[in-house]
Amino acid sequence: MTLPVKICGLSTPETLDVTLDAGADMIGLNFHPKSPRYVTPDQAAALAARARGETRIVALVVDAPDSLLAALRKAVGPDLWQLHGSEPPARIASLRASQAGLAMKAIGVSEAADVARVADYAAVADHILLDAKPPKDALYPGGHGRTFDWTLLKALGPAQPFILSGGLTSENVGDAIATVRAMGLNLAGVDVSSGVESAPGVKDPAKIRAFIAAVRAASSDTSSA
């Protein structure tokens, strides 16, 4: 079985269409104003309407107030909320109770203590996404095109499913998948944003296709090994 692929930070109909044609399982729409991948609710609504029924729609928010979530729920109707800020577990539980859609909690990783935080969220989040921790002076969260030490994830054990993100590209995603699966971990998908761009916020159609093809090839290789 091939791994689910999420292409995050889409902002144009053209690159969305390429993503859908290439077979992405999830698309991410970024609602953090400081990100170069930011889309307005109106832009996102048009993209979501184009994608609905073809893939799962993920709304990426950072410490968002209930008023913004309610507006996005009405305009965009996401299938999942990706919480990419400093939201505590109680906030995840509250969001799941008050908003339609599942919750994906993103956790930045640079050391073992970050991996240990997964246990705090596992009971309240529907999905866990593990990303590289951003630089201390970063204006927005996320991996900023950087990978992290995947061997840190060994502490998770085989029972905890997670989606891997952070600096992935078509060139290294096969190694990432092989490394994680060799540790017996429950890899539930991969996520990419800057790794399929020609410039910050500018998605590259050829890179999108190459990334998804690389994941499919690596999934096939590891499942038949």
mmCIF file of C-alpha atoms in Angstrom:
data_model
loop_
_atom_site.group_PDB
_atom_site.id
_atom_site.type_symbol
_atom_site.label_atom_id
_atom_site.label_comp_id
_atom_site.label_asym_id
_atom_site.label_seq_id
_atom_site.Cartn_x
_atom_site.Cartn_y
_atom_site.Cartn_z
ATOM 1 C CA MET A 1 0.000 0.000 0.000
ATOM 2 C CA THR A 2 1.359 3.413 -0.981
ATOM 3 C CA LEU A 3 1.785 6.152 1.581
ATOM 4 C CA PRO A 4 -0.642 9.077 1.597
ATOM 5 C CA VAL A 5 0.910 12.308 0.291
ATOM 6 C CA LYS A 6 0.004 15.829 1.388
ATOM 7 C CA ILE A 7 1.038 18.807 -0.735
ATOM 8 C CA CYS A 8 0.834 21.884 1.478
ATOM 9 C CA GLY A 9 0.789 25.604 0.741
ATOM 10 C CA LEU A 10 -1.021 25.536 -2.583
ATOM 11 C CA SER A 11 -2.252 28.919 -3.776
ATOM 12 C CA THR A 12 -3.109 28.795 -7.496
ATOM 13 C CA PRO A 13 -5.635 26.833 -9.562
ATOM 14 C CA GLU A 14 -2.885 25.731 -11.939
ATOM 15 C CA THR A 15 -0.700 24.065 -9.320
ATOM 16 C CA LEU A 16 -3.757 22.653 -7.580
ATOM 17 C CA ASP A 17 -4.800 20.972 -10.825
ATOM 18 C CA VAL A 18 -1.328 19.462 -11.232
ATOM 19 C CA THR A 19 -1.464 18.212 -7.648
ATOM 20 C CA LEU A 20 -4.841 16.599 -8.167
ATOM 21 C CA ASP A 21 -3.781 15.045 -11.474
ATOM 22 C CA ALA A 22 -0.651 13.623 -9.831
ATOM 23 C CA GLY A 23 -2.803 11.913 -7.212
ATOM 24 C CA ALA A 24 -2.143 13.761 -3.943
ATOM 25 C CA ASP A 25 -4.207 12.432 -1.043
ATOM 26 C CA MET A 26 -4.395 15.766 0.808
ATOM 27 C CA ILE A 27 -3.872 19.411 -0.074
ATOM 28 C CA GLY A 28 -2.971 22.092 2.443
ATOM 29 C CA LEU A 29 -4.213 25.696 2.388
ATOM 30 C CA ASN A 30 -2.175 28.047 4.581
ATOM 31 C CA PHE A 31 -3.968 30.715 6.597
ATOM 32 C CA HIS A 32 -0.995 32.156 8.505
ATOM 33 C CA PRO A 33 -0.578 35.751 7.237
ATOM 34 C CA LYS A 34 3.202 35.822 7.693
ATOM 35 C CA SER A 35 3.752 32.793 5.484
ATOM 36 C CA PRO A 36 4.668 33.246 1.800
ATOM 37 C CA ARG A 37 2.043 30.548 1.138
ATOM 38 C CA TYR A 38 -0.809 32.486 2.737
ATOM 39 C CA VAL A 39 -4.173 32.457 0.984
ATOM 40 C CA THR A 40 -7.199 34.538 1.838
ATOM 41 C CA PRO A 41 -10.452 32.812 2.749
ATOM 42 C CA ASP A 42 -11.885 33.835 -0.630
ATOM 43 C CA GLN A 43 -8.905 32.388 -2.523
ATOM 44 C CA ALA A 44 -9.100 29.234 -0.441
ATOM 45 C CA ALA A 45 -12.817 28.844 -1.020
ATOM 46 C CA ALA A 46 -12.267 28.789 -4.786
ATOM 47 C CA LEU A 47 -9.436 26.277 -4.478
ATOM 48 C CA ALA A 48 -11.436 24.084 -2.095
ATOM 49 C CA ALA A 49 -14.414 24.049 -4.445
ATOM 50 C CA ARG A 50 -12.096 22.921 -7.238
ATOM 51 C CA ALA A 51 -10.595 20.142 -5.098
ATOM 52 C CA ARG A 52 -13.623 18.880 -3.198
ATOM 53 C CA GLY A 53 -14.344 15.247 -3.873
ATOM 54 C CA GLU A 54 -10.906 14.735 -5.435
ATOM 55 C CA THR A 55 -8.735 14.941 -2.318
ATOM 56 C CA ARG A 56 -8.910 15.850 1.374
ATOM 57 C CA ILE A 57 -8.712 19.559 2.157
ATOM 58 C CA VAL A 58 -6.541 20.676 5.081
ATOM 59 C CA ALA A 59 -6.676 24.166 6.623
ATOM 60 C CA LEU A 60 -3.371 25.160 8.231
ATOM 61 C CA VAL A 61 -3.804 27.643 11.057
ATOM 62 C CA VAL A 62 -1.515 28.982 13.785
ATOM 63 C CA ASP A 63 -3.014 29.702 17.214
ATOM 64 C CA ALA A 64 -6.213 30.740 15.451
ATOM 65 C CA PRO A 65 -9.139 32.253 17.403
ATOM 66 C CA ASP A 66 -12.569 30.666 17.228
ATOM 67 C CA SER A 67 -13.815 33.521 15.053
ATOM 68 C CA LEU A 68 -11.321 32.701 12.293
ATOM 69 C CA LEU A 69 -12.020 28.986 12.512
ATOM 70 C CA ALA A 70 -15.752 29.614 12.208
ATOM 71 C CA ALA A 71 -15.215 31.839 9.165
ATOM 72 C CA LEU A 72 -12.976 29.262 7.498
ATOM 73 C CA ARG A 73 -15.394 26.483 8.296
ATOM 74 C CA LYS A 74 -18.153 28.432 6.520
ATOM 75 C CA ALA A 75 -16.093 29.600 3.540
ATOM 76 C CA VAL A 76 -13.775 26.652 2.958
ATOM 77 C CA GLY A 77 -15.275 23.652 4.740
ATOM 78 C CA PRO A 78 -11.987 21.812 5.383
ATOM 79 C CA ASP A 79 -11.863 18.101 6.058
ATOM 80 C CA LEU A 80 -9.013 18.588 8.544
ATOM 81 C CA TRP A 81 -7.614 21.387 10.672
ATOM 82 C CA GLN A 82 -3.808 21.484 10.852
ATOM 83 C CA LEU A 83 -2.797 23.197 14.093
ATOM 84 C CA HIS A 84 0.712 24.474 13.529
ATOM 85 C CA GLY A 85 1.160 26.827 16.462
ATOM 86 C CA SER A 86 1.644 26.423 20.204
ATOM 87 C CA GLU A 87 -1.871 25.078 20.786
ATOM 88 C CA PRO A 88 -2.017 23.011 24.016
ATOM 89 C CA PRO A 89 -3.809 19.656 24.085
ATOM 90 C CA ALA A 90 -6.902 21.231 25.643
ATOM 91 C CA ARG A 91 -7.207 23.566 22.664
ATOM 92 C CA ILE A 92 -7.128 20.613 20.269
ATOM 93 C CA ALA A 93 -9.895 18.907 22.209
ATOM 94 C CA SER A 94 -11.948 22.113 22.249
ATOM 95 C CA LEU A 95 -11.556 22.620 18.521
ATOM 96 C CA ARG A 96 -12.623 19.072 17.719
ATOM 97 C CA ALA A 97 -15.726 19.581 19.827
ATOM 98 C CA SER A 98 -16.713 22.924 18.308
ATOM 99 C CA GLN A 99 -15.657 22.719 14.649
ATOM 100 C CA ALA A 100 -16.494 20.225 11.914
ATOM 101 C CA GLY A 101 -13.477 18.272 10.692
ATOM 102 C CA LEU A 102 -10.639 16.309 12.191
ATOM 103 C CA ALA A 103 -7.583 17.777 13.926
ATOM 104 C CA MET A 104 -3.965 17.323 12.883
ATOM 105 C CA LYS A 105 -1.418 18.644 15.383
ATOM 106 C CA ALA A 106 2.000 19.638 14.028
ATOM 107 C CA ILE A 107 4.971 19.303 16.375
ATOM 108 C CA GLY A 108 8.389 20.761 15.585
ATOM 109 C CA VAL A 109 11.289 18.386 16.248
ATOM 110 C CA SER A 110 14.948 19.094 16.884
ATOM 111 C CA GLU A 111 15.669 16.985 19.980
ATOM 112 C CA ALA A 112 14.340 14.020 21.952
ATOM 113 C CA ALA A 113 12.227 16.226 24.240
ATOM 114 C CA ASP A 114 10.208 17.355 21.230
ATOM 115 C CA VAL A 115 9.357 13.770 20.319
ATOM 116 C CA ALA A 116 8.219 13.167 23.895
ATOM 117 C CA ARG A 117 5.536 15.857 23.393
ATOM 118 C CA VAL A 118 3.696 13.544 21.013
ATOM 119 C CA ALA A 119 2.298 11.654 23.999
ATOM 120 C CA ASP A 120 0.559 14.845 25.187
ATOM 121 C CA TYR A 121 -1.388 15.160 21.933
ATOM 122 C CA ALA A 122 -1.922 11.572 20.851
ATOM 123 C CA ALA A 123 -5.176 11.198 22.788
ATOM 124 C CA VAL A 124 -6.801 14.403 21.479
ATOM 125 C CA ALA A 125 -5.513 14.783 17.885
ATOM 126 C CA ASP A 126 -6.698 12.630 15.003
ATOM 127 C CA HIS A 127 -3.306 12.923 13.304
ATOM 128 C CA ILE A 128 0.201 13.872 14.415
ATOM 129 C CA LEU A 129 2.496 15.649 11.946
ATOM 130 C CA LEU A 130 6.186 15.822 12.810
ATOM 131 C CA ASP A 131 8.060 18.712 11.225
ATOM 132 C CA ALA A 132 11.477 20.275 11.656
ATOM 133 C CA LYS A 133 11.493 22.919 14.381
ATOM 134 C CA PRO A 134 11.835 26.400 12.824
ATOM 135 C CA PRO A 135 14.804 28.703 13.516
ATOM 136 C CA LYS A 136 14.370 30.852 16.621
ATOM 137 C CA ASP A 137 14.085 34.032 14.540
ATOM 138 C CA ALA A 138 11.549 32.571 12.087
ATOM 139 C CA LEU A 139 8.455 34.651 11.273
ATOM 140 C CA TYR A 140 6.259 31.596 10.833
ATOM 141 C CA PRO A 141 6.310 27.946 11.936
ATOM 142 C CA GLY A 142 7.297 24.960 9.835
ATOM 143 C CA GLY A 143 10.499 23.320 8.770
ATOM 144 C CA HIS A 144 11.684 26.117 6.485
ATOM 145 C CA GLY A 145 13.074 23.565 4.066
ATOM 146 C CA ARG A 146 15.155 21.811 6.709
ATOM 147 C CA THR A 147 15.130 18.163 7.715
ATOM 148 C CA PHE A 148 15.654 16.868 11.235
ATOM 149 C CA ASP A 149 17.305 13.758 12.622
ATOM 150 C CA TRP A 150 14.758 11.073 11.745
ATOM 151 C CA THR A 151 16.388 8.587 14.128
ATOM 152 C CA LEU A 152 14.998 10.658 17.031
ATOM 153 C CA LEU A 153 11.611 9.203 16.141
ATOM 154 C CA LYS A 154 12.607 5.733 17.285
ATOM 155 C CA ALA A 155 11.317 6.704 20.724
ATOM 156 C CA LEU A 156 7.762 6.758 19.368
ATOM 157 C CA GLY A 157 7.579 2.988 19.023
ATOM 158 C CA PRO A 158 5.402 1.158 16.505
ATOM 159 C CA ALA A 159 1.999 2.007 17.964
ATOM 160 C CA GLN A 160 1.973 5.752 17.259
ATOM 161 C CA PRO A 161 1.063 6.725 13.677
ATOM 162 C CA PHE A 162 2.462 9.986 12.335
ATOM 163 C CA ILE A 163 2.905 12.017 9.172
ATOM 164 C CA LEU A 164 6.491 13.018 8.367
ATOM 165 C CA SER A 165 7.368 16.514 7.179
ATOM 166 C CA GLY A 166 10.333 18.869 7.201
ATOM 167 C CA GLY A 167 12.700 19.453 4.292
ATOM 168 C CA LEU A 168 11.446 16.563 2.211
ATOM 169 C CA THR A 169 12.098 16.584 -1.542
ATOM 170 C CA SER A 170 11.830 14.073 -4.353
ATOM 171 C CA GLU A 171 15.541 13.407 -3.837
ATOM 172 C CA ASN A 172 15.430 12.522 -0.115
ATOM 173 C CA VAL A 173 11.896 11.279 0.560
ATOM 174 C CA GLY A 174 12.823 7.711 -0.386
ATOM 175 C CA ASP A 175 15.618 7.718 2.194
ATOM 176 C CA ALA A 176 13.264 9.203 4.787
ATOM 177 C CA ILE A 177 10.663 6.505 4.221
ATOM 178 C CA ALA A 178 13.257 3.726 4.315
ATOM 179 C CA THR A 179 14.895 5.106 7.481
ATOM 180 C CA VAL A 180 11.634 5.437 9.388
ATOM 181 C CA ARG A 181 10.282 2.060 8.336
ATOM 182 C CA ALA A 182 13.574 0.344 9.166
ATOM 183 C CA MET A 183 12.969 1.439 12.774
ATOM 184 C CA GLY A 184 9.597 -0.306 12.722
ATOM 185 C CA LEU A 185 7.643 2.928 13.065
ATOM 186 C CA ASN A 186 4.071 3.581 11.994
ATOM 187 C CA LEU A 187 4.563 6.045 9.156
ATOM 188 C CA ALA A 188 1.096 7.167 8.081
ATOM 189 C CA GLY A 189 2.010 9.670 5.354
ATOM 190 C CA VAL A 190 4.404 12.359 4.155
ATOM 191 C CA ASP A 191 3.954 16.102 3.803
ATOM 192 C CA VAL A 192 5.816 18.611 1.624
ATOM 193 C CA SER A 193 5.665 22.323 0.945
ATOM 194 C CA SER A 194 8.942 24.114 0.186
ATOM 195 C CA GLY A 195 10.405 20.924 -1.291
ATOM 196 C CA VAL A 196 8.146 21.305 -4.333
ATOM 197 C CA GLU A 197 8.792 25.020 -4.884
ATOM 198 C CA SER A 198 11.007 27.032 -7.220
ATOM 199 C CA ALA A 199 10.889 30.001 -4.803
ATOM 200 C CA PRO A 200 9.183 30.563 -1.426
ATOM 201 C CA GLY A 201 5.470 30.150 -2.016
ATOM 202 C CA VAL A 202 5.846 29.346 -5.717
ATOM 203 C CA LYS A 203 4.897 25.731 -6.391
ATOM 204 C CA ASP A 204 6.709 23.968 -9.260
ATOM 205 C CA PRO A 205 4.498 21.551 -11.247
ATOM 206 C CA ALA A 206 7.431 19.314 -12.223
ATOM 207 C CA LYS A 207 8.594 19.082 -8.603
ATOM 208 C CA ILE A 208 5.086 18.212 -7.417
ATOM 209 C CA ARG A 209 4.863 15.354 -9.890
ATOM 210 C CA ALA A 210 8.390 14.164 -9.086
ATOM 211 C CA PHE A 211 7.729 14.164 -5.346
ATOM 212 C CA ILE A 212 4.537 12.143 -5.570
ATOM 213 C CA ALA A 213 6.188 9.700 -7.982
ATOM 214 C CA ALA A 214 9.139 9.304 -5.593
ATOM 215 C CA VAL A 215 6.819 8.531 -2.678
ATOM 216 C CA ARG A 216 4.900 5.981 -4.719
ATOM 217 C CA ALA A 217 8.134 4.297 -5.797
ATOM 218 C CA ALA A 218 9.565 4.253 -2.263
ATOM 219 C CA SER A 219 6.293 2.914 -0.820
ATOM 220 C CA SER A 220 6.307 0.098 -3.344
ATOM 221 C CA ASP A 221 9.958 -0.726 -2.667
ATOM 222 C CA THR A 222 9.528 -0.901 1.118
ATOM 223 C CA SER A 223 6.232 -2.782 1.026
ATOM 224 C CA SER A 224 7.712 -5.491 -1.192
ATOM 225 C CA ALA A 225 11.021 -5.769 0.626
#
